[in-house]
PDB file of C-alpha atoms in Angstrom:
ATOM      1  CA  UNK A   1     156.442  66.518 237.048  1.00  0.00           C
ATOM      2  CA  UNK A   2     154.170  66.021 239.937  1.00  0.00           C
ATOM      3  CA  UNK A   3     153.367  62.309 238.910  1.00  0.00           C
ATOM      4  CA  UNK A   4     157.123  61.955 239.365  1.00  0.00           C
ATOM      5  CA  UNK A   5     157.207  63.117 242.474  1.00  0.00           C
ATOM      6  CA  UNK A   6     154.036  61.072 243.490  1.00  0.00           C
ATOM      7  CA  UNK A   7     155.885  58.046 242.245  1.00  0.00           C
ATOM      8  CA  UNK A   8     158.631  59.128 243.948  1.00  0.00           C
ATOM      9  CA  UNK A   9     157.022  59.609 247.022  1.00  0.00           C
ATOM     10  CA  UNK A  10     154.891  56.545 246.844  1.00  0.00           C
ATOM     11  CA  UNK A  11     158.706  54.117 246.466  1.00  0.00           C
ATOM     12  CA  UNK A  12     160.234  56.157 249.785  1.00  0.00           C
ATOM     13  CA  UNK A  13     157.022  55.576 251.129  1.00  0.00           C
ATOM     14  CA  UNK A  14     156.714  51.980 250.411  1.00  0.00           C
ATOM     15  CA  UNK A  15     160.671  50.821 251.032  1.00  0.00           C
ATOM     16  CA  UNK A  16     161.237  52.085 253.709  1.00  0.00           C
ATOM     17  CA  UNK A  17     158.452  52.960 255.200  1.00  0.00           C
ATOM     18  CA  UNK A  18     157.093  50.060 254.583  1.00  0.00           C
ATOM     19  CA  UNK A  19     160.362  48.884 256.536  1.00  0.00           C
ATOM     20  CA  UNK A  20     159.023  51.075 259.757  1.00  0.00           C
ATOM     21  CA  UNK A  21     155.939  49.773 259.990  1.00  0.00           C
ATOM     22  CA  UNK A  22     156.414  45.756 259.893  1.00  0.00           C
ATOM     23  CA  UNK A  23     159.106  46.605 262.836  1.00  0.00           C
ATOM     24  CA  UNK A  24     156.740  48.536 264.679  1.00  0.00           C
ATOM     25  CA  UNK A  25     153.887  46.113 264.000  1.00  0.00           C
ATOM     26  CA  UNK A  26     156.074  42.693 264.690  1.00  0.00           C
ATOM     27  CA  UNK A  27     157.801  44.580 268.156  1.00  0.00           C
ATOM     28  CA  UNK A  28     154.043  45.085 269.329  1.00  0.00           C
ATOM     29  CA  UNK A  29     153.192  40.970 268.689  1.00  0.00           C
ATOM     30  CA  UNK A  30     156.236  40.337 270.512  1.00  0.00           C
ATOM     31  CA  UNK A  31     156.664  39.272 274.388  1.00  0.00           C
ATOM     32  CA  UNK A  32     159.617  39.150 275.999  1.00  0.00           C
ATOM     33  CA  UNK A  33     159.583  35.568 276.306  1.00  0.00           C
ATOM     34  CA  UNK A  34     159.367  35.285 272.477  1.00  0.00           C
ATOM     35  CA  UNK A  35     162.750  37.643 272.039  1.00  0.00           C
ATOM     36  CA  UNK A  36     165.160  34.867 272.587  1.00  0.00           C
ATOM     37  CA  UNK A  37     163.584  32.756 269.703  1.00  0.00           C
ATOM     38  CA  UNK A  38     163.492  35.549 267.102  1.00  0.00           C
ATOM     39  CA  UNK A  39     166.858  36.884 267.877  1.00  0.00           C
ATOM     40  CA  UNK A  40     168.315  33.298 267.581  1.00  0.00           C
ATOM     41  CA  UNK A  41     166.683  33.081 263.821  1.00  0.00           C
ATOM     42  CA  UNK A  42     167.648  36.713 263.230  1.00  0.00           C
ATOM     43  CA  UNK A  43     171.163  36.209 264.329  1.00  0.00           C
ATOM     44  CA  UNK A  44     171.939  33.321 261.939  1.00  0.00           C
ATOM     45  CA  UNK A  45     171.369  36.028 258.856  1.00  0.00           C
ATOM     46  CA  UNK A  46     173.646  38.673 257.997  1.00  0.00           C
ATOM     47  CA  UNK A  47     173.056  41.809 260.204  1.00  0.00           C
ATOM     48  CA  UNK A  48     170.666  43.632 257.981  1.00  0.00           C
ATOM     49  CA  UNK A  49     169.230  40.879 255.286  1.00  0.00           C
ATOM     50  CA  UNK A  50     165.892  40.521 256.706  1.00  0.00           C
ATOM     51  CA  UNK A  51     165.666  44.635 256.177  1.00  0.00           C
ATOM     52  CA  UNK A  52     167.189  44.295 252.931  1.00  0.00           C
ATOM     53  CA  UNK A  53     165.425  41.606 251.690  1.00  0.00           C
ATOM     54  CA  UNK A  54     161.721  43.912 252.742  1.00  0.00           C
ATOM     55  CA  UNK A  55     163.405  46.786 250.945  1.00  0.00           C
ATOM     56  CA  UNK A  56     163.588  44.635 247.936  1.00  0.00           C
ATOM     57  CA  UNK A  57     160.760  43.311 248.227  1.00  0.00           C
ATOM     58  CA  UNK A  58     158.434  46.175 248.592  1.00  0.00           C
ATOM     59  CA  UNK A  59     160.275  48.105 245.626  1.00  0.00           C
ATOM     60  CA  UNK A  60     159.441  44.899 243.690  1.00  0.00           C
ATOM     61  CA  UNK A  61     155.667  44.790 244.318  1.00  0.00           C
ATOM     62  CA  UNK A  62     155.433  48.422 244.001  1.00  0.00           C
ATOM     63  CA  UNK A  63     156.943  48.166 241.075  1.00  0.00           C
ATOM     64  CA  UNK A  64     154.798  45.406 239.467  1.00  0.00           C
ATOM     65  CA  UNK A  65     151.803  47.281 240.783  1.00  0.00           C
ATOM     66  CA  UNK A  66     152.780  50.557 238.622  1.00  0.00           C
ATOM     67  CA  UNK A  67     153.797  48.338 235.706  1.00  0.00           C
ATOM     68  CA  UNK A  68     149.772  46.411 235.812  1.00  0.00           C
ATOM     69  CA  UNK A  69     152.063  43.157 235.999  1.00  0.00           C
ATOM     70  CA  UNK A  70     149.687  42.126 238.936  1.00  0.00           C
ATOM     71  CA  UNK A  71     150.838  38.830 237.878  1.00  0.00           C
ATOM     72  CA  UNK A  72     155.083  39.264 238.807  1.00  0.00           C
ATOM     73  CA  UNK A  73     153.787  40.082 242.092  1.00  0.00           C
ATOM     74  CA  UNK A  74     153.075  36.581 243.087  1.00  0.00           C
ATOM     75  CA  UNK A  75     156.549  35.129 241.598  1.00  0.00           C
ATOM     76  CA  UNK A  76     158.107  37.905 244.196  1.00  0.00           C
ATOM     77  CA  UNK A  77     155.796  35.910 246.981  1.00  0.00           C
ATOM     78  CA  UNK A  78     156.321  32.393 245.277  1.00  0.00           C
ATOM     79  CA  UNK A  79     159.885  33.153 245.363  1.00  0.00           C
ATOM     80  CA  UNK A  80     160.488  34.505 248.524  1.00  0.00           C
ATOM     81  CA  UNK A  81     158.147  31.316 250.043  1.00  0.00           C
ATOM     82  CA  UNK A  82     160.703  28.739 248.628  1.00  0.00           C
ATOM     83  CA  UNK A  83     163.213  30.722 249.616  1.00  0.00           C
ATOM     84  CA  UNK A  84     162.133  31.049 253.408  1.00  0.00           C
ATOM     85  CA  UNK A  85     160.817  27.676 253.417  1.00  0.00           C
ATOM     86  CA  UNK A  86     163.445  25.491 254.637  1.00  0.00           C
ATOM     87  CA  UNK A  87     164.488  28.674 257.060  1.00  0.00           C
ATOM     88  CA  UNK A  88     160.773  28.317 258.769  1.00  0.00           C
ATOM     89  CA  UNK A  89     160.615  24.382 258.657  1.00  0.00           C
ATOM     90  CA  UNK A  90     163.964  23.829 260.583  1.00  0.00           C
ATOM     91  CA  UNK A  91     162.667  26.412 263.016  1.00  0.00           C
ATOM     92  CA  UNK A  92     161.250  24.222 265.564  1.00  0.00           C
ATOM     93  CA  UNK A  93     159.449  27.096 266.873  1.00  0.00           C
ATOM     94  CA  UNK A  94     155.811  28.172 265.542  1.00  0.00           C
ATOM     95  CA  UNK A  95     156.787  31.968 267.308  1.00  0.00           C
ATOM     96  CA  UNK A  96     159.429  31.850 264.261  1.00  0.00           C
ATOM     97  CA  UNK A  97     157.272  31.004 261.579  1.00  0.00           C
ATOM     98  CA  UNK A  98     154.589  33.060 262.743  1.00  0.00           C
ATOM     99  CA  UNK A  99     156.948  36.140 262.540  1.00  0.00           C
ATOM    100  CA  UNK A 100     158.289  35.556 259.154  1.00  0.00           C
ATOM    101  CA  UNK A 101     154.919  34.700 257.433  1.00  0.00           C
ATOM    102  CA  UNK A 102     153.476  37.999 259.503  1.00  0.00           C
ATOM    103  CA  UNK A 103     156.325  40.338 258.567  1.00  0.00           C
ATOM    104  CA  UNK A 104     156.078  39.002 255.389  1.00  0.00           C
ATOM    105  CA  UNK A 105     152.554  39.627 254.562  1.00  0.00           C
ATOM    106  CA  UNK A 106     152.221  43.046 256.545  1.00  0.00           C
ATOM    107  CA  UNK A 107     155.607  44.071 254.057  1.00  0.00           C
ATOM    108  CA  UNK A 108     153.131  43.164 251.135  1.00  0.00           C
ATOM    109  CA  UNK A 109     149.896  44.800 252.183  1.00  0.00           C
ATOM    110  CA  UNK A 110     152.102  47.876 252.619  1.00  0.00           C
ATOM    111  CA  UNK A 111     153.143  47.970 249.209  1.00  0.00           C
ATOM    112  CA  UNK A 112     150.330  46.617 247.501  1.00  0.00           C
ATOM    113  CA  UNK A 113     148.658  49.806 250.192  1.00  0.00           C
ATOM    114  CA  UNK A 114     151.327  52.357 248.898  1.00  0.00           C
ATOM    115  CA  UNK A 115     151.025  51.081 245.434  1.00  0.00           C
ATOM    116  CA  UNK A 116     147.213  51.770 245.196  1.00  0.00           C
ATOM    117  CA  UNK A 117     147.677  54.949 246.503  1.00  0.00           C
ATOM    118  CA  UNK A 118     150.027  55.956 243.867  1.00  0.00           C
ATOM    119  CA  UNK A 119     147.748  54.807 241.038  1.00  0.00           C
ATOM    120  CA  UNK A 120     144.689  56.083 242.929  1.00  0.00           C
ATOM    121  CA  UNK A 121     146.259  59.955 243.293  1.00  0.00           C
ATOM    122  CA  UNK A 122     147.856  59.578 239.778  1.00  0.00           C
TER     123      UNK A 122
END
């Protein structure tokens, strides 16, 4: 039972947050001059994909971490690189890139964090 609730813990932890601490992290790397470039890129998404698609992806690596598939782990990042490729290409703007590649690898480290926590206390 209380492995279960350490897993548990460890997912809510890890989703979302995960999710609270890449905002809070990206909002401290940003200046105001770089707002109007990020919300640009933001706005051409739907209104809440970038959060979704961190939700999914921690809950992913967490759960490839607890499953030992160390390996699944890097098709999540493989995938989500193609994926976000052409996005940060056609950005024109290195403050764009920069912000998906850092909110992308601060949402990993959190999980893979989480993750190692879980198996650690388990």
């Amino acid at each position: 039972m209380l492995h279960a609730l350490l897993v548990l813990a460890g997912y809510a932890a890890a989703v979302f947050g995960g999710g609270a601490v890449v905002e809070a992290a990206l909002a401290r790397l940003l200046r105001p001059e770089d707002r109007a470039a990020i919300d640009g890129f933001r706005g051409r998404g739907l209104a809440q994909g970038g959060r979704i698609i961190g939700w999914l992806e921690r809950f992913l690596v967490l759960t490839f971490l607890l499953a030992d598939s160390h390996a699944a782990i890097g098709l999540v990042l493989a995938a989500k690189g193609v994926i976000r490729f052409g996005e940060i290409k056609e950005a024109r703007d290195q403050k764009v890139a920069e912000y998906v590649l850092i909110g992308t690898m601060l949402s990993l480290a959190w999980a893979v964090l989480v993750g190692s926590a879980v198996r650690w206390l388990s």
